Coordinates of C-alpha atoms in Angstrom, one line a residue:
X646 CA 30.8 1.1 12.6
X647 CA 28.0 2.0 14.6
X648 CA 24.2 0.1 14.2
X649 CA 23.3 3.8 14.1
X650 CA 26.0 4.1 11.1
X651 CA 24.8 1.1 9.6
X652 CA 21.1 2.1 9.4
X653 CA 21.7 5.2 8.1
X654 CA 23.8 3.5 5.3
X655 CA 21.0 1.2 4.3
X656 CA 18.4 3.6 4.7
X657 CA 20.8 5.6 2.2
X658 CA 20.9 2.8 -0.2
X659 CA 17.4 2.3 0.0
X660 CA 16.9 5.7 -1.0
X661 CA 18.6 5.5 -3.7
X662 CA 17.6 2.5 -5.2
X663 CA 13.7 3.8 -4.6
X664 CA 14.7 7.3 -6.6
X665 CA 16.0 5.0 -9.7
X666 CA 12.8 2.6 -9.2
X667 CA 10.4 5.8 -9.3
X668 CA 12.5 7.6 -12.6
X669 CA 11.9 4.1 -13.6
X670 CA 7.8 4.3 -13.1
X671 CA 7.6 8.0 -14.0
X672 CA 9.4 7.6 -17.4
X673 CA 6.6 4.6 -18.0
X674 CA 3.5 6.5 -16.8
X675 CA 2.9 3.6 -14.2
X676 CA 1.5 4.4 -11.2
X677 CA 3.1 2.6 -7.8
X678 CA 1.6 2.5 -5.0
X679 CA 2.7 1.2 -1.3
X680 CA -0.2 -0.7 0.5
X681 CA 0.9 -0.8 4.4
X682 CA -1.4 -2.1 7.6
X683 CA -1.4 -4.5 9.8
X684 CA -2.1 -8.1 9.7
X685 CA -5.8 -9.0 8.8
X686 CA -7.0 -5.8 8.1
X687 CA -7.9 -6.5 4.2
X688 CA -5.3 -5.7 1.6
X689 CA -5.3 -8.8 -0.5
X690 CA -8.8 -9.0 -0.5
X691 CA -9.3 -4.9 -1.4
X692 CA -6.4 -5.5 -3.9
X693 CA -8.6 -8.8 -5.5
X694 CA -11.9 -6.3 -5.7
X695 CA -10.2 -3.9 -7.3
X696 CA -8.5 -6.6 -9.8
X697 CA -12.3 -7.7 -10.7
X698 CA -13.9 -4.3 -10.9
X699 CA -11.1 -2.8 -13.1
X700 CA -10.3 -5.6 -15.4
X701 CA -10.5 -4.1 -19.1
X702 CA -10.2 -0.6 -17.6
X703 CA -6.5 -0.7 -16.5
X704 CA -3.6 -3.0 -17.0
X705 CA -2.7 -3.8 -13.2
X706 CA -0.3 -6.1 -11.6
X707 CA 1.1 -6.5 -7.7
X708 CA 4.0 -7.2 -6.2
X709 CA 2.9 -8.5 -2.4
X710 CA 5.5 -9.1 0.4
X711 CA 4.4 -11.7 3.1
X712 CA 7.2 -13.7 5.8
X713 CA 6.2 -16.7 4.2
X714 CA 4.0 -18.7 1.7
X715 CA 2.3 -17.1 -1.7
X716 CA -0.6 -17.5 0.0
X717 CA -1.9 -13.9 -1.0
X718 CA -0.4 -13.9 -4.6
X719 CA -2.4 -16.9 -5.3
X720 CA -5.7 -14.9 -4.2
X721 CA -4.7 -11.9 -6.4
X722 CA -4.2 -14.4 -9.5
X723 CA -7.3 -16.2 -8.9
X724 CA -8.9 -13.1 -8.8
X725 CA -7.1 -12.3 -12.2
X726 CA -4.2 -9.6 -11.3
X727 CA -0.3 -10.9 -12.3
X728 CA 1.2 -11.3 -9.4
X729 CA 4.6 -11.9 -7.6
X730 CA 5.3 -13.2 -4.3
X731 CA 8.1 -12.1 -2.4
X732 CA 9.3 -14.0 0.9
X733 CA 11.1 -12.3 2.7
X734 CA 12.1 -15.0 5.4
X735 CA 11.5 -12.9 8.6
X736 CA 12.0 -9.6 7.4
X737 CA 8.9 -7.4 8.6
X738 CA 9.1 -5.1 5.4
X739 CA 9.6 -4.7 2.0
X740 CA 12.6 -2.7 0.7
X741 CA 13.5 -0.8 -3.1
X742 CA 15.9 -4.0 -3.9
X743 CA 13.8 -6.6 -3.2
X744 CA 11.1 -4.5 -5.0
X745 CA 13.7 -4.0 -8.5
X746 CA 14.8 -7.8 -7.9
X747 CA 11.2 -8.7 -8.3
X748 CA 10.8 -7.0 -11.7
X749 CA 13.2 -8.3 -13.1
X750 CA 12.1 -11.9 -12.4
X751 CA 8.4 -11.3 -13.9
X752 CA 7.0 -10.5 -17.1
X753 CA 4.4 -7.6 -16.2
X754 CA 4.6 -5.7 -19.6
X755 CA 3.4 -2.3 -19.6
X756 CA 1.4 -0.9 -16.7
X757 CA -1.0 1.5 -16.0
X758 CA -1.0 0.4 -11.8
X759 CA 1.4 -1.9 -9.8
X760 CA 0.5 -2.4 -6.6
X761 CA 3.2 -3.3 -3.4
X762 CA 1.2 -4.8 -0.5
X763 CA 3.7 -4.6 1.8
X764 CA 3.7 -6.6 5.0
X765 CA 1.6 -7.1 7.5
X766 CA 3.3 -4.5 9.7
X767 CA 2.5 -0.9 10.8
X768 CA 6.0 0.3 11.8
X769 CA 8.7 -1.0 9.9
X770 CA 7.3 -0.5 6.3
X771 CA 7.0 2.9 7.2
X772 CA 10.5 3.8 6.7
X773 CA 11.0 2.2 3.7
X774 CA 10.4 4.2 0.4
X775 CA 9.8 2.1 -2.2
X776 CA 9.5 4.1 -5.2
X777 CA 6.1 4.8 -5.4
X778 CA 4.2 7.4 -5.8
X779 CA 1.9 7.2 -2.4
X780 CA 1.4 5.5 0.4
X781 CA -1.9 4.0 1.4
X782 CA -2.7 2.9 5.3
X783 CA -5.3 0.5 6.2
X784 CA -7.2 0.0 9.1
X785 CA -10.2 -2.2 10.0
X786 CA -12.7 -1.0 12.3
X787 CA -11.9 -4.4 14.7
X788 CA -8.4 -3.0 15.0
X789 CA -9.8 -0.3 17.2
X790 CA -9.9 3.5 17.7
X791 CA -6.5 4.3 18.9
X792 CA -4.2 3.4 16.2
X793 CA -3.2 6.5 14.4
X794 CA -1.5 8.3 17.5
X795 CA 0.4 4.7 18.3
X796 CA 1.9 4.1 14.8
X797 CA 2.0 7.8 13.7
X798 CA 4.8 7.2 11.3
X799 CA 2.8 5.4 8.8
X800 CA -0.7 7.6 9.3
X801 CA 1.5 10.8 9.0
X802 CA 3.3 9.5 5.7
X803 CA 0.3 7.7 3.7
X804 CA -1.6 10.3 1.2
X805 CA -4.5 8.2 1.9
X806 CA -6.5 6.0 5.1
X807 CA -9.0 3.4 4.3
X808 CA -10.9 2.2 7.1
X809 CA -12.0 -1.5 5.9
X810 CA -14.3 -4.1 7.6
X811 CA -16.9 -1.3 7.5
X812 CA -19.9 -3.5 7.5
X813 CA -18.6 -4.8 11.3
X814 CA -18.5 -1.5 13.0
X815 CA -22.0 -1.9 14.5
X816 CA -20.5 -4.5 16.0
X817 CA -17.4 -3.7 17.5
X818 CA -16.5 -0.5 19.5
X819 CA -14.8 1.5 17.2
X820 CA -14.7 5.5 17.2
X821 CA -14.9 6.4 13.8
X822 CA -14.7 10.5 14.4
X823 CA -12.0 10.0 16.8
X824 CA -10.2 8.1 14.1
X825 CA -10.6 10.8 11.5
X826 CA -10.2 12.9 13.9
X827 CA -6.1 11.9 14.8
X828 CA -5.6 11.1 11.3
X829 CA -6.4 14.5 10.1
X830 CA -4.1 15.8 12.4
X831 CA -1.2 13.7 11.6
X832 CA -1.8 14.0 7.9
X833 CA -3.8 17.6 7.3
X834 CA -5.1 17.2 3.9
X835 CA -5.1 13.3 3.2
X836 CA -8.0 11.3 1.8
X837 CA -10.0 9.0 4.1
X838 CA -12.0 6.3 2.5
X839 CA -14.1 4.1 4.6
X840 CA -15.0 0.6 2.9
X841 CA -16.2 -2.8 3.1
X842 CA -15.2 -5.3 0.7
X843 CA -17.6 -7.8 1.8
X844 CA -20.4 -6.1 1.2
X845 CA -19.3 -3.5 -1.5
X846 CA -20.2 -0.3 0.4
X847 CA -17.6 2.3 -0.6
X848 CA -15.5 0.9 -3.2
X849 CA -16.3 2.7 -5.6
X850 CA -15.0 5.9 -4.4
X851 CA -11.7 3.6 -3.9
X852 CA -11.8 2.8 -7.4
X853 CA -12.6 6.0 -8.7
X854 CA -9.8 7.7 -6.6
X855 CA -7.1 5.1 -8.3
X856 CA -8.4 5.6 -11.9
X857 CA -8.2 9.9 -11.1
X858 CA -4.6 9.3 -9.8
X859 CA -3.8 6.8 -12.6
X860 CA -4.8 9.7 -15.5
X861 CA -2.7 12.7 -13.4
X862 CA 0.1 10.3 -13.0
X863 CA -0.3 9.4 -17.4
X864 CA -0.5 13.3 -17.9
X865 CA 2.9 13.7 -16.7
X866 CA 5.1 10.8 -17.3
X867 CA 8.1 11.9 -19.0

């Protein structure tokens, strides 16, 4: 067997396991969504603002993928969201098993919203459906201007871009129009947030776009 043949045989089971993990969320009415970046540009924190500012309003939990340490679970439960860690001991990505292994070691209950922060990693996680239902890229302004046409597979896949860090772009040299600019044309039609969660400039359009795709995704679980 090839490493060709082999890829395409785990990408295959992958698949599959992803399609049972997404009947799975459909049939429930949860929502699943895939949070993918690079190291340090925010999701755990963005993922803990959200926890606080929709607390009462929907029953949330996350499932966060790191190389080591709970580090970043421990942040989402002090910040009040269930949480489970997964270590994946070098791997640079989440995948649909480790993702149905972790359910069935926690006790979420019903769900309105699970987030998967995947790992710190803007190619590999790419490739790897998970079962949910989008994709969500981030990218802090201190990353700089030219990241959507270097990891087009991710920018080309995610429904929806945040640029984070937001409150730092006077400060570092960051094209924000040339940025939307290479987005749009990898992903015609996607959603482009831009955000802080320091400050709390532009969360609400964050949180407002995740309780609109919660209710669509409720209105046609089956």
């Amino acid at each position: 067997m090839t490493i060709t043949d082999a890829r395409q045989q785990l990408l295959a089971a992958n698949a599959a396991a992803a399609e049972a993990l997404r009947q799975r969320f459909r049939r429930a009415g949860t929502l699943v969504v895939n949070l993918i970046s690079s190291p340090g540009s925010g999701k755990t924190t963005l993922l803990a603002a959200t926890a606080k500012a929709l607390a009462g309003k929907l029953r949330m939990a996350g499932i966060v993928g790191d190389i080591a340490t709970e580090h970043d679970a421990d942040k989402l439960r002090a910040a009040g969201l269930p949480a489970h860690q997964i270590v994946t001991g070098g791997s640079c990505h989440l995948d649909a098993r480790m993702v149905q292994k972790a359910l069935g070691e926690t006790a979420f209950g019903e769900l309105d919203l699970l987030f998967l922060e995947n790992v710190g990693n803007l190619v590999c996680p790419a490739n790897y459906d998970l079962g949910e239902q989008f994709k969500i890229v981030l990218l802090s302004v201190t990353e700089g201007a030219d990241k959507p046409f270097k990891y087009p597979g991710i920018f080309s896949k995610a429904d929806v871009a945040v640029l984070t860090k937001w409150d730092l772009l006077p400060h570092v040299p960051f094209d924000a129009a040339a940025v939307r600019q290479q987005i749009a044309t990898l992903r015609p039609g996607g959603v482009i947030l831009q955000l802080s969660a320091t400050t709390g400039e532009g969360l609400q359009g964050f949180f407002d776009l995740l309780q609109e795709r919660v209710a669509r995704c409720k209105a046609t679980a089956r």
